[in-house]
Every structure is written in structure tokens, then in C-alpha cells.
Amino acid sequence: MAQRYGGKFSRNPGEADITAPEAQIVAASFKGRSPARYGARINILFLIPIIAFFSAFFKPVGTMVTDMAGAAILLLAAWLLRDGVRAEDAYNERKVARRPGIPRKIFASVATGLGVAALVYGGQWNSLTAVIMGVISGGLHAFSFGIDPMRDKGLEGVDHFQTDRVARKIEKAEELLAGMSDAIKRAGDRQLEGRVESFQTTARDMFRTVEEDPRDLTQARKYLGVYLKGARDATVKFADLYARNKDADVRADYVALLDDLETNFATRTRAMLVTDRSDLDVEIDVLRDRLNRDNLHIDV
């Protein structure tokens, strides 16, 4: 009698096909994010001085030194501009913020004028032409990219001390979030990078709530300091460990931590909004009672 061949690699009759569950994909969160401003133009500003630097080797010694100096100054200008645009974007995003401590965009315009003047002078050895071209280049640079914010941005009715205190706290919190981003990149897991970005979006919702009403800083102090610092430190340790052995259990524990953090941050933010509404209702009731005592009735 014929017998069916079987073995550990053969499927038994009637046995259902077993498929492994698909891994859940965590997409990167782009909520609240926008493309970098002037990205292409700034990249071009980095490229031009590099070309000028290498072309200087084929010129006489005097011209070579001048062109290299001009190219170095232009590279510095591009770097200052890039950081200045980032600082301005952070300033515009926040409702309470201090003006940048260093006017990087203004310095970038000045450096651009100096760099162009050096390149023109090295090519023609004409001081007047170099100065004119430098002034025109610096002016066009300032016109194209603008200048830095020149004053602090706060809220009406909030004293400067409160505004400054909130701005400093938010700046430190943003530094902790940046530390998380830098650390998670070492893990080499794009899904985890997206998961961290999702948590950061929730944390920034709390930042905006505190900026709208600095009185909420008391309730959010631990979240903006202790909890974010703990999240940053945990991310650093996780990234170093996961990069070595890719332990799935460690990854799951870290994702669970992010879930807990995001839930608690969102809950605290909603609680602060409810408190703000309650404070407004109290103010309205007090004002209504005072007007009613003066025989001025409010229809509701």
C-alpha cells in the first residue's frame, strides 16, 4: 500500500496555513511640521564658496589667498544664515519667545558682502569695485532672506517676568526633545524615529498651551523638566543598547514607555485646558455679580 511521505518540512493534510502577523508600521508624524524655508537657496550658498575655494588653486598666489579667504567668509555666511532661519522658525512657531540672542541673519548678510568683496578684489584688485559689489551683495542677501526678529514676543496682560520664565522653560524643554531625536537616530530604526516624533508632537501641544496661559506652568513644571529629562535619558540608553543587539523585548519596553508618556502628556494638556475654562467662567461670574449689584443686568 502506498504511503504518503512525510517529514518535519512537509505540510500535513488539512493543516491550515499559518502566516506570521504583519509587523505594525509606525509612520513618521508630519503633524505641525513644514518644509524648511529657503532650503534649496541655502544649499546653493554652501556650494558656491566650495567651487570658488577649489578654483583658487589655479590662480596666482596673491589671488589664491584672497579667493580662499572670500570663500571661507561665504561659507561662514551660509552657516549663519541656516542657523538664523532655524531660530526664526522656532521664534515664529511659539507664542511666547525671546528674540534670538545673536542676530545670525544680519551677520550672514554682512559676511556675504565681505566675502563677495574679497572675491571681486582678488580678481580685479580694484578696491572701489569690490566695495560696491560687497554692499550690493549684502543688501540683496538681507532683502532675500530678511533680518532676525528684533524684539521679544509675549502676551498682552502678562508681565515680562512671567513671559521670560515661560520662554526659558520652553527652550530647555525643546533642547531635551532635540536630545531625544539625536539619540534615537543611533538606533537605526525609522519606525522608532516616527514614534518619537509622534510623542514630541504631543509634548509640543503642551508647550503651546503653557505659552497661551503662563499660569499653567505650575501644573506642567514636572512634565517640562523631570519627565522630559527622564525620557531623553531613557532614549539615550535605549539607543546605545538597541544598536548593539537589536533586542525585540527592549524595543517593546521602550515603545510602551513612549505610549505611557504620550498618554500622560495629552491628559495633562486636556486638564490644563479645562482649568483655563473654569477660570474664565469664574471671572465671568464675578463680573456679572458686580454689574448686577450696580443694577446693570446681563442677558445670557
PDB file of C-alpha atoms in Angstrom:
ATOM      1  CA  MET A   1       0.000   0.000   0.000  1.00  0.00           C
ATOM      2  CA  ALA A   2       1.288   3.367  -0.963  1.00  0.00           C
ATOM      3  CA  GLN A   3       2.110   5.670   1.902  1.00  0.00           C
ATOM      4  CA  ARG A   4       2.323   9.427   1.882  1.00  0.00           C
ATOM      5  CA  TYR A   5       5.797  10.726   2.507  1.00  0.00           C
ATOM      6  CA  GLY A   6       6.006  12.980   5.499  1.00  0.00           C
ATOM      7  CA  GLY A   7       8.599  14.811   7.417  1.00  0.00           C
ATOM      8  CA  LYS A   8       9.207  17.855   9.512  1.00  0.00           C
ATOM      9  CA  PHE A   9       9.266  20.037   6.383  1.00  0.00           C
ATOM     10  CA  SER A  10       6.092  18.584   4.871  1.00  0.00           C
ATOM     11  CA  ARG A  11       2.644  20.011   5.496  1.00  0.00           C
ATOM     12  CA  ASN A  12       0.109  17.574   6.919  1.00  0.00           C
ATOM     13  CA  PRO A  13      -3.224  17.203   5.103  1.00  0.00           C
ATOM     14  CA  GLY A  14      -5.880  19.533   6.413  1.00  0.00           C
ATOM     15  CA  GLU A  15      -3.384  21.616   8.286  1.00  0.00           C
ATOM     16  CA  ALA A  16      -4.245  25.259   7.992  1.00  0.00           C
ATOM     17  CA  ASP A  17      -1.689  27.608   6.575  1.00  0.00           C
ATOM     18  CA  ILE A  18      -0.084  29.631   9.315  1.00  0.00           C
ATOM     19  CA  THR A  19       1.009  33.099   8.418  1.00  0.00           C
ATOM     20  CA  ALA A  20       3.025  35.354  10.602  1.00  0.00           C
ATOM     21  CA  PRO A  21       1.269  38.521  11.670  1.00  0.00           C
ATOM     22  CA  GLU A  22       2.369  41.597   9.841  1.00  0.00           C
ATOM     23  CA  ALA A  23       4.512  43.996  11.788  1.00  0.00           C
ATOM     24  CA  GLN A  24       2.749  47.191  12.653  1.00  0.00           C
ATOM     25  CA  ILE A  25       4.270  50.077  10.782  1.00  0.00           C
ATOM     26  CA  VAL A  26       4.576  53.325  12.612  1.00  0.00           C
ATOM     27  CA  ALA A  27       4.679  56.108  10.078  1.00  0.00           C
ATOM     28  CA  ALA A  28       6.596  59.274  10.746  1.00  0.00           C
ATOM     29  CA  SER A  29       4.359  62.015  12.034  1.00  0.00           C
ATOM     30  CA  PHE A  30       4.361  65.215   9.975  1.00  0.00           C
ATOM     31  CA  LYS A  31       1.674  66.943  12.018  1.00  0.00           C
ATOM     32  CA  GLY A  32       2.582  70.552  12.607  1.00  0.00           C
ATOM     33  CA  ARG A  33       5.738  70.265  10.508  1.00  0.00           C
ATOM     34  CA  SER A  34       6.514  72.292   7.412  1.00  0.00           C
ATOM     35  CA  PRO A  35       9.314  72.123   4.839  1.00  0.00           C
ATOM     36  CA  ALA A  36      12.454  74.047   5.695  1.00  0.00           C
ATOM     37  CA  ARG A  37      12.324  77.593   4.367  1.00  0.00           C
ATOM     38  CA  TYR A  38      14.919  78.621   1.787  1.00  0.00           C
ATOM     39  CA  GLY A  39      16.308  75.068   1.846  1.00  0.00           C
ATOM     40  CA  ALA A  40      17.420  74.973  -1.806  1.00  0.00           C
ATOM     41  CA  ARG A  41      18.794  78.511  -1.811  1.00  0.00           C
ATOM     42  CA  ILE A  42      20.811  77.926   1.345  1.00  0.00           C
ATOM     43  CA  ASN A  43      22.285  74.744  -0.153  1.00  0.00           C
ATOM     44  CA  ILE A  44      23.363  76.761  -3.201  1.00  0.00           C
ATOM     45  CA  LEU A  45      25.031  79.291  -0.900  1.00  0.00           C
ATOM     46  CA  PHE A  46      27.070  76.416   0.560  1.00  0.00           C
ATOM     47  CA  LEU A  47      28.018  75.169  -2.920  1.00  0.00           C
ATOM     48  CA  ILE A  48      29.251  78.460  -4.423  1.00  0.00           C
ATOM     49  CA  PRO A  49      32.132  79.085  -1.968  1.00  0.00           C
ATOM     50  CA  ILE A  50      33.259  75.457  -2.297  1.00  0.00           C
ATOM     51  CA  ILE A  51      33.604  75.958  -6.070  1.00  0.00           C
ATOM     52  CA  ALA A  52      35.461  79.237  -5.504  1.00  0.00           C
ATOM     53  CA  PHE A  53      37.757  77.554  -2.990  1.00  0.00           C
ATOM     54  CA  PHE A  54      38.908  74.814  -5.382  1.00  0.00           C
ATOM     55  CA  SER A  55      39.203  77.177  -8.373  1.00  0.00           C
ATOM     56  CA  ALA A  56      41.570  79.355  -6.320  1.00  0.00           C
ATOM     57  CA  PHE A  57      44.321  76.717  -6.634  1.00  0.00           C
ATOM     58  CA  PHE A  58      44.717  77.535 -10.331  1.00  0.00           C
ATOM     59  CA  LYS A  59      45.379  81.246  -9.761  1.00  0.00           C
ATOM     60  CA  PRO A  60      48.448  83.269  -8.725  1.00  0.00           C
ATOM     61  CA  VAL A  61      49.411  83.165  -5.055  1.00  0.00           C
ATOM     62  CA  GLY A  62      48.024  86.585  -4.162  1.00  0.00           C
ATOM     63  CA  THR A  63      44.706  85.928  -5.865  1.00  0.00           C
ATOM     64  CA  MET A  64      44.558  82.402  -4.425  1.00  0.00           C
ATOM     65  CA  VAL A  65      44.887  83.646  -0.834  1.00  0.00           C
ATOM     66  CA  THR A  66      42.249  86.357  -1.355  1.00  0.00           C
ATOM     67  CA  ASP A  67      39.810  83.978  -3.032  1.00  0.00           C
ATOM     68  CA  MET A  68      40.243  81.374  -0.298  1.00  0.00           C
ATOM     69  CA  ALA A  69      39.551  83.997   2.352  1.00  0.00           C
ATOM     70  CA  GLY A  70      36.443  85.138   0.464  1.00  0.00           C
ATOM     71  CA  ALA A  71      35.209  81.550   0.072  1.00  0.00           C
ATOM     72  CA  ALA A  72      35.716  80.868   3.792  1.00  0.00           C
ATOM     73  CA  ILE A  73      33.749  84.003   4.697  1.00  0.00           C
ATOM     74  CA  LEU A  74      30.919  82.954   2.351  1.00  0.00           C
ATOM     75  CA  LEU A  75      30.813  79.503   3.969  1.00  0.00           C
ATOM     76  CA  LEU A  76      30.525  81.188   7.355  1.00  0.00           C
ATOM     77  CA  ALA A  77      27.712  83.363   5.991  1.00  0.00           C
ATOM     78  CA  ALA A  78      25.782  80.319   4.723  1.00  0.00           C
ATOM     79  CA  TRP A  79      26.168  78.574   8.085  1.00  0.00           C
ATOM     80  CA  LEU A  80      24.973  81.669   9.965  1.00  0.00           C
ATOM     81  CA  LEU A  81      22.012  82.023   7.615  1.00  0.00           C
ATOM     82  CA  ARG A  82      20.938  78.405   8.072  1.00  0.00           C
ATOM     83  CA  ASP A  83      21.017  78.674  11.871  1.00  0.00           C
ATOM     84  CA  GLY A  84      19.333  82.075  11.728  1.00  0.00           C
ATOM     85  CA  VAL A  85      16.435  80.725   9.666  1.00  0.00           C
ATOM     86  CA  ARG A  86      16.004  77.831  12.101  1.00  0.00           C
ATOM     87  CA  ALA A  87      15.992  80.213  15.067  1.00  0.00           C
ATOM     88  CA  GLU A  88      13.442  82.449  13.341  1.00  0.00           C
ATOM     89  CA  ASP A  89      11.188  79.475  12.559  1.00  0.00           C
ATOM     90  CA  ALA A  90      11.280  78.439  16.220  1.00  0.00           C
ATOM     91  CA  TYR A  91      10.501  82.044  17.193  1.00  0.00           C
ATOM     92  CA  ASN A  92       7.527  82.212  14.816  1.00  0.00           C
ATOM     93  CA  GLU A  93       6.178  78.848  15.980  1.00  0.00           C
ATOM     94  CA  ARG A  94       5.978  79.920  19.611  1.00  0.00           C
ATOM     95  CA  LYS A  95       3.516  82.386  21.028  1.00  0.00           C
ATOM     96  CA  VAL A  96       5.910  83.399  23.794  1.00  0.00           C
ATOM     97  CA  ALA A  97       9.549  83.702  22.780  1.00  0.00           C
ATOM     98  CA  ARG A  98      12.613  85.825  23.258  1.00  0.00           C
ATOM     99  CA  ARG A  99      14.389  87.373  20.305  1.00  0.00           C
ATOM    100  CA  PRO A 100      17.478  85.432  19.148  1.00  0.00           C
ATOM    101  CA  GLY A 101      20.491  86.293  21.283  1.00  0.00           C
ATOM    102  CA  ILE A 102      22.731  86.522  18.189  1.00  0.00           C
ATOM    103  CA  PRO A 103      21.323  88.198  15.023  1.00  0.00           C
ATOM    104  CA  ARG A 104      22.655  85.454  12.763  1.00  0.00           C
ATOM    105  CA  LYS A 105      20.820  86.548   9.604  1.00  0.00           C
ATOM    106  CA  ILE A 106      22.148  90.091   9.891  1.00  0.00           C
ATOM    107  CA  PHE A 107      25.668  88.776  10.458  1.00  0.00           C
ATOM    108  CA  ALA A 108      25.178  86.472   7.453  1.00  0.00           C
ATOM    109  CA  SER A 109      24.312  89.441   5.221  1.00  0.00           C
ATOM    110  CA  VAL A 110      27.394  91.336   6.410  1.00  0.00           C
ATOM    111  CA  ALA A 111      29.602  88.273   5.915  1.00  0.00           C
ATOM    112  CA  THR A 112      28.178  87.751   2.422  1.00  0.00           C
ATOM    113  CA  GLY A 113      29.110  91.311   1.495  1.00  0.00           C
ATOM    114  CA  LEU A 114      32.638  90.845   2.856  1.00  0.00           C
ATOM    115  CA  GLY A 115      33.084  87.514   1.081  1.00  0.00           C
ATOM    116  CA  VAL A 116      31.934  88.834  -2.288  1.00  0.00           C
ATOM    117  CA  ALA A 117      34.111  91.925  -1.851  1.00  0.00           C
ATOM    118  CA  ALA A 118      37.141  89.702  -1.208  1.00  0.00           C
ATOM    119  CA  LEU A 119      36.460  87.591  -4.310  1.00  0.00           C
ATOM    120  CA  VAL A 120      35.971  90.653  -6.518  1.00  0.00           C
ATOM    121  CA  TYR A 121      39.090  92.307  -5.139  1.00  0.00           C
ATOM    122  CA  GLY A 122      41.141  89.162  -5.748  1.00  0.00           C
ATOM    123  CA  GLY A 123      40.006  89.060  -9.357  1.00  0.00           C
ATOM    124  CA  GLN A 124      40.387  92.746 -10.275  1.00  0.00           C
ATOM    125  CA  TRP A 125      42.452  94.326  -7.484  1.00  0.00           C
ATOM    126  CA  ASN A 126      40.081  97.274  -7.583  1.00  0.00           C
ATOM    127  CA  SER A 127      39.013  98.441  -4.121  1.00  0.00           C
ATOM    128  CA  LEU A 128      36.120 100.630  -5.291  1.00  0.00           C
ATOM    129  CA  THR A 129      34.550  97.866  -7.373  1.00  0.00           C
ATOM    130  CA  ALA A 130      34.995  95.375  -4.528  1.00  0.00           C
ATOM    131  CA  VAL A 131      33.271  97.689  -2.030  1.00  0.00           C
ATOM    132  CA  ILE A 132      30.370  98.425  -4.375  1.00  0.00           C
ATOM    133  CA  MET A 133      29.807  94.747  -5.156  1.00  0.00           C
ATOM    134  CA  GLY A 134      30.082  93.838  -1.474  1.00  0.00           C
ATOM    135  CA  VAL A 135      27.463  96.410  -0.463  1.00  0.00           C
ATOM    136  CA  ILE A 136      25.111  95.297  -3.234  1.00  0.00           C
ATOM    137  CA  SER A 137      25.549  91.616  -2.333  1.00  0.00           C
ATOM    138  CA  GLY A 138      24.941  92.210   1.373  1.00  0.00           C
ATOM    139  CA  GLY A 139      21.852  94.289   0.623  1.00  0.00           C
ATOM    140  CA  LEU A 140      20.416  91.691  -1.758  1.00  0.00           C
ATOM    141  CA  HIS A 141      21.091  88.983   0.822  1.00  0.00           C
ATOM    142  CA  ALA A 142      19.202  90.906   3.511  1.00  0.00           C
ATOM    143  CA  PHE A 143      16.360  91.636   1.060  1.00  0.00           C
ATOM    144  CA  SER A 144      16.069  87.977   0.018  1.00  0.00           C
ATOM    145  CA  PHE A 145      16.212  86.365   3.460  1.00  0.00           C
ATOM    146  CA  GLY A 146      15.124  89.173   5.779  1.00  0.00           C
ATOM    147  CA  ILE A 147      16.567  90.019   9.163  1.00  0.00           C
ATOM    148  CA  ASP A 148      16.254  88.437  12.587  1.00  0.00           C
ATOM    149  CA  PRO A 149      13.341  89.159  14.953  1.00  0.00           C
ATOM    150  CA  MET A 150      14.407  92.208  16.938  1.00  0.00           C
ATOM    151  CA  ARG A 151      12.058  92.074  19.932  1.00  0.00           C
ATOM    152  CA  ASP A 152      10.652  89.585  22.402  1.00  0.00           C
ATOM    153  CA  LYS A 153       7.226  88.154  21.693  1.00  0.00           C
ATOM    154  CA  GLY A 154       4.795  87.746  24.590  1.00  0.00           C
ATOM    155  CA  LEU A 155       1.159  88.136  25.538  1.00  0.00           C
ATOM    156  CA  GLU A 156      -0.782  91.234  26.464  1.00  0.00           C
ATOM    157  CA  GLY A 157      -1.607  91.358  30.136  1.00  0.00           C
ATOM    158  CA  VAL A 158       1.284  89.074  31.112  1.00  0.00           C
ATOM    159  CA  ASP A 159       4.229  90.667  32.905  1.00  0.00           C
ATOM    160  CA  HIS A 160       7.722  90.384  31.470  1.00  0.00           C
ATOM    161  CA  PHE A 161       8.945  88.154  34.284  1.00  0.00           C
ATOM    162  CA  GLN A 162       6.260  85.531  33.618  1.00  0.00           C
ATOM    163  CA  THR A 163       6.830  85.666  29.875  1.00  0.00           C
ATOM    164  CA  ASP A 164      10.584  85.319  30.252  1.00  0.00           C
ATOM    165  CA  ARG A 165      10.206  82.421  32.684  1.00  0.00           C
ATOM    166  CA  VAL A 166       7.946  80.507  30.285  1.00  0.00           C
ATOM    167  CA  ALA A 167      10.273  81.195  27.343  1.00  0.00           C
ATOM    168  CA  ARG A 168      13.282  79.838  29.236  1.00  0.00           C
ATOM    169  CA  LYS A 169      11.382  76.726  30.316  1.00  0.00           C
ATOM    170  CA  ILE A 170      10.182  76.002  26.777  1.00  0.00           C
ATOM    171  CA  GLU A 171      13.697  76.477  25.390  1.00  0.00           C
ATOM    172  CA  LYS A 172      15.089  73.922  27.836  1.00  0.00           C
ATOM    173  CA  ALA A 173      12.247  71.521  27.011  1.00  0.00           C
ATOM    174  CA  GLU A 174      12.979  71.874  23.279  1.00  0.00           C
ATOM    175  CA  GLU A 175      16.627  71.050  23.969  1.00  0.00           C
ATOM    176  CA  LEU A 176      15.529  67.826  25.689  1.00  0.00           C
ATOM    177  CA  LEU A 177      13.334  66.906  22.708  1.00  0.00           C
ATOM    178  CA  ALA A 178      16.260  67.587  20.374  1.00  0.00           C
ATOM    179  CA  GLY A 179      18.374  65.275  22.523  1.00  0.00           C
ATOM    180  CA  MET A 180      15.770  62.528  22.076  1.00  0.00           C
ATOM    181  CA  SER A 181      15.832  62.986  18.298  1.00  0.00           C
ATOM    182  CA  ASP A 182      19.615  62.809  18.145  1.00  0.00           C
ATOM    183  CA  ALA A 183      19.719  59.721  20.353  1.00  0.00           C
ATOM    184  CA  ILE A 184      17.019  57.685  18.587  1.00  0.00           C
ATOM    185  CA  LYS A 185      18.823  58.078  15.249  1.00  0.00           C
ATOM    186  CA  ARG A 186      21.645  55.937  16.633  1.00  0.00           C
ATOM    187  CA  ALA A 187      19.219  53.026  16.999  1.00  0.00           C
ATOM    188  CA  GLY A 188      18.884  52.803  13.219  1.00  0.00           C
ATOM    189  CA  ASP A 189      15.112  52.198  13.299  1.00  0.00           C
ATOM    190  CA  ARG A 190      12.983  54.534  11.172  1.00  0.00           C
ATOM    191  CA  GLN A 191       9.755  53.342  12.787  1.00  0.00           C
ATOM    192  CA  LEU A 192      11.029  54.299  16.218  1.00  0.00           C
ATOM    193  CA  GLU A 193      12.086  57.695  14.900  1.00  0.00           C
ATOM    194  CA  GLY A 194       8.498  58.228  13.753  1.00  0.00           C
ATOM    195  CA  ARG A 195       7.193  57.077  17.123  1.00  0.00           C
ATOM    196  CA  VAL A 196       9.431  59.570  18.934  1.00  0.00           C
ATOM    197  CA  GLU A 197       8.261  62.347  16.599  1.00  0.00           C
ATOM    198  CA  SER A 198       4.654  61.488  17.466  1.00  0.00           C
ATOM    199  CA  PHE A 199       5.403  61.868  21.171  1.00  0.00           C
ATOM    200  CA  GLN A 200       7.219  65.139  20.515  1.00  0.00           C
ATOM    201  CA  THR A 201       4.137  66.493  18.730  1.00  0.00           C
ATOM    202  CA  THR A 202       2.048  65.731  21.822  1.00  0.00           C
ATOM    203  CA  ALA A 203       4.653  67.353  24.070  1.00  0.00           C
ATOM    204  CA  ARG A 204       4.676  70.496  21.913  1.00  0.00           C
ATOM    205  CA  ASP A 205       0.898  70.732  22.246  1.00  0.00           C
ATOM    206  CA  MET A 206       1.547  71.174  25.976  1.00  0.00           C
ATOM    207  CA  PHE A 207       4.212  73.785  25.210  1.00  0.00           C
ATOM    208  CA  ARG A 208       1.723  75.845  23.195  1.00  0.00           C
ATOM    209  CA  THR A 209      -0.883  75.551  25.972  1.00  0.00           C
ATOM    210  CA  VAL A 210       1.575  76.858  28.553  1.00  0.00           C
ATOM    211  CA  GLU A 211       2.581  79.707  26.258  1.00  0.00           C
ATOM    212  CA  GLU A 212      -1.048  80.757  25.847  1.00  0.00           C
ATOM    213  CA  ASP A 213      -1.505  80.907  29.618  1.00  0.00           C
ATOM    214  CA  PRO A 214       1.742  81.077  31.639  1.00  0.00           C
ATOM    215  CA  ARG A 215      -0.220  80.270  34.801  1.00  0.00           C
ATOM    216  CA  ASP A 216      -0.304  76.668  33.550  1.00  0.00           C
ATOM    217  CA  LEU A 217       3.454  76.462  34.049  1.00  0.00           C
ATOM    218  CA  THR A 218       2.936  75.401  37.663  1.00  0.00           C
ATOM    219  CA  GLN A 219       0.943  72.340  36.580  1.00  0.00           C
ATOM    220  CA  ALA A 220       3.307  71.490  33.727  1.00  0.00           C
ATOM    221  CA  ARG A 221       6.619  72.077  35.510  1.00  0.00           C
ATOM    222  CA  LYS A 222       7.371  68.373  36.132  1.00  0.00           C
ATOM    223  CA  TYR A 223       6.353  67.443  32.599  1.00  0.00           C
ATOM    224  CA  LEU A 224       8.584  70.065  31.002  1.00  0.00           C
ATOM    225  CA  GLY A 225      11.524  69.238  33.246  1.00  0.00           C
ATOM    226  CA  VAL A 226      11.686  65.973  35.161  1.00  0.00           C
ATOM    227  CA  TYR A 227       9.637  63.789  32.812  1.00  0.00           C
ATOM    228  CA  LEU A 228      11.200  65.087  29.600  1.00  0.00           C
ATOM    229  CA  LYS A 229      14.679  64.725  31.055  1.00  0.00           C
ATOM    230  CA  GLY A 230      13.855  61.140  32.038  1.00  0.00           C
ATOM    231  CA  ALA A 231      12.511  60.473  28.540  1.00  0.00           C
ATOM    232  CA  ARG A 232      15.686  61.876  26.988  1.00  0.00           C
ATOM    233  CA  ASP A 233      17.939  59.796  29.268  1.00  0.00           C
ATOM    234  CA  ALA A 234      15.902  56.637  28.625  1.00  0.00           C
ATOM    235  CA  THR A 235      16.140  57.236  24.868  1.00  0.00           C
ATOM    236  CA  VAL A 236      19.910  57.632  25.056  1.00  0.00           C
ATOM    237  CA  LYS A 237      20.327  54.375  26.998  1.00  0.00           C
ATOM    238  CA  PHE A 238      17.880  52.514  24.758  1.00  0.00           C
ATOM    239  CA  ALA A 239      19.568  53.666  21.549  1.00  0.00           C
ATOM    240  CA  ASP A 240      23.001  52.558  22.750  1.00  0.00           C
ATOM    241  CA  LEU A 241      21.681  49.152  23.847  1.00  0.00           C
ATOM    242  CA  TYR A 242      19.416  48.508  20.864  1.00  0.00           C
ATOM    243  CA  ALA A 243      22.105  49.473  18.360  1.00  0.00           C
ATOM    244  CA  ARG A 244      24.265  46.600  19.692  1.00  0.00           C
ATOM    245  CA  ASN A 245      21.871  43.655  19.943  1.00  0.00           C
ATOM    246  CA  LYS A 246      18.505  44.652  18.388  1.00  0.00           C
ATOM    247  CA  ASP A 247      16.656  43.083  21.318  1.00  0.00           C
ATOM    248  CA  ALA A 248      12.920  42.946  20.485  1.00  0.00           C
ATOM    249  CA  ASP A 249      11.918  42.910  24.172  1.00  0.00           C
ATOM    250  CA  VAL A 250      13.903  46.074  24.861  1.00  0.00           C
ATOM    251  CA  ARG A 251      12.268  47.697  21.855  1.00  0.00           C
ATOM    252  CA  ALA A 252       8.804  46.742  23.063  1.00  0.00           C
ATOM    253  CA  ASP A 253       9.508  48.148  26.522  1.00  0.00           C
ATOM    254  CA  TYR A 254      10.687  51.439  25.023  1.00  0.00           C
ATOM    255  CA  VAL A 255       7.613  51.733  22.790  1.00  0.00           C
ATOM    256  CA  ALA A 256       5.417  51.065  25.839  1.00  0.00           C
ATOM    257  CA  LEU A 257       7.247  53.856  27.665  1.00  0.00           C
ATOM    258  CA  LEU A 258       6.539  56.256  24.804  1.00  0.00           C
ATOM    259  CA  ASP A 259       2.874  55.226  24.854  1.00  0.00           C
ATOM    260  CA  ASP A 260       2.619  55.973  28.572  1.00  0.00           C
ATOM    261  CA  LEU A 261       4.398  59.298  28.202  1.00  0.00           C
ATOM    262  CA  GLU A 262       2.213  60.411  25.310  1.00  0.00           C
ATOM    263  CA  THR A 263      -0.960  59.430  27.140  1.00  0.00           C
ATOM    264  CA  ASN A 264       0.045  61.297  30.290  1.00  0.00           C
ATOM    265  CA  PHE A 265       1.163  64.414  28.422  1.00  0.00           C
ATOM    266  CA  ALA A 266      -2.096  64.520  26.460  1.00  0.00           C
ATOM    267  CA  THR A 267      -4.155  64.004  29.629  1.00  0.00           C
ATOM    268  CA  ARG A 268      -2.336  66.805  31.455  1.00  0.00           C
ATOM    269  CA  THR A 269      -2.789  69.155  28.493  1.00  0.00           C
ATOM    270  CA  ARG A 270      -6.534  68.498  28.415  1.00  0.00           C
ATOM    271  CA  ALA A 271      -6.715  69.064  32.178  1.00  0.00           C
ATOM    272  CA  MET A 272      -4.990  72.430  31.799  1.00  0.00           C
ATOM    273  CA  LEU A 273      -7.480  73.462  29.118  1.00  0.00           C
ATOM    274  CA  VAL A 274     -10.382  72.516  31.419  1.00  0.00           C
ATOM    275  CA  THR A 275      -8.799  74.546  34.222  1.00  0.00           C
ATOM    276  CA  ASP A 276      -8.438  77.533  31.916  1.00  0.00           C
ATOM    277  CA  ARG A 277     -12.131  77.288  31.001  1.00  0.00           C
ATOM    278  CA  SER A 278     -13.083  77.063  34.682  1.00  0.00           C
ATOM    279  CA  ASP A 279     -11.009  80.164  35.467  1.00  0.00           C
ATOM    280  CA  LEU A 280     -12.745  82.038  32.655  1.00  0.00           C
ATOM    281  CA  ASP A 281     -16.168  81.004  33.968  1.00  0.00           C
ATOM    282  CA  VAL A 282     -15.232  82.278  37.427  1.00  0.00           C
ATOM    283  CA  GLU A 283     -14.111  85.622  36.014  1.00  0.00           C
ATOM    284  CA  ILE A 284     -17.361  85.958  34.059  1.00  0.00           C
ATOM    285  CA  ASP A 285     -19.476  85.109  37.110  1.00  0.00           C
ATOM    286  CA  VAL A 286     -17.618  87.620  39.294  1.00  0.00           C
ATOM    287  CA  LEU A 287     -18.007  90.375  36.715  1.00  0.00           C
ATOM    288  CA  ARG A 288     -21.702  89.554  36.244  1.00  0.00           C
ATOM    289  CA  ASP A 289     -22.334  89.759  40.008  1.00  0.00           C
ATOM    290  CA  ARG A 290     -20.622  93.134  40.240  1.00  0.00           C
ATOM    291  CA  LEU A 291     -22.652  94.547  37.370  1.00  0.00           C
ATOM    292  CA  ASN A 292     -25.876  93.191  38.831  1.00  0.00           C
ATOM    293  CA  ARG A 293     -25.117  94.907  42.137  1.00  0.00           C
ATOM    294  CA  ASP A 294     -24.909  98.162  40.182  1.00  0.00           C
ATOM    295  CA  ASN A 295     -28.350  97.420  38.666  1.00  0.00           C
ATOM    296  CA  LEU A 296     -26.816  96.539  35.302  1.00  0.00           C
ATOM    297  CA  HIS A 297     -28.217  93.162  34.352  1.00  0.00           C
ATOM    298  CA  ILE A 298     -26.573  90.970  31.738  1.00  0.00           C
ATOM    299  CA  ASP A 299     -28.731  88.901  29.457  1.00  0.00           C
ATOM    300  CA  VAL A 300     -27.309  85.438  28.882  1.00  0.00           C
TER     301      VAL A 300
END
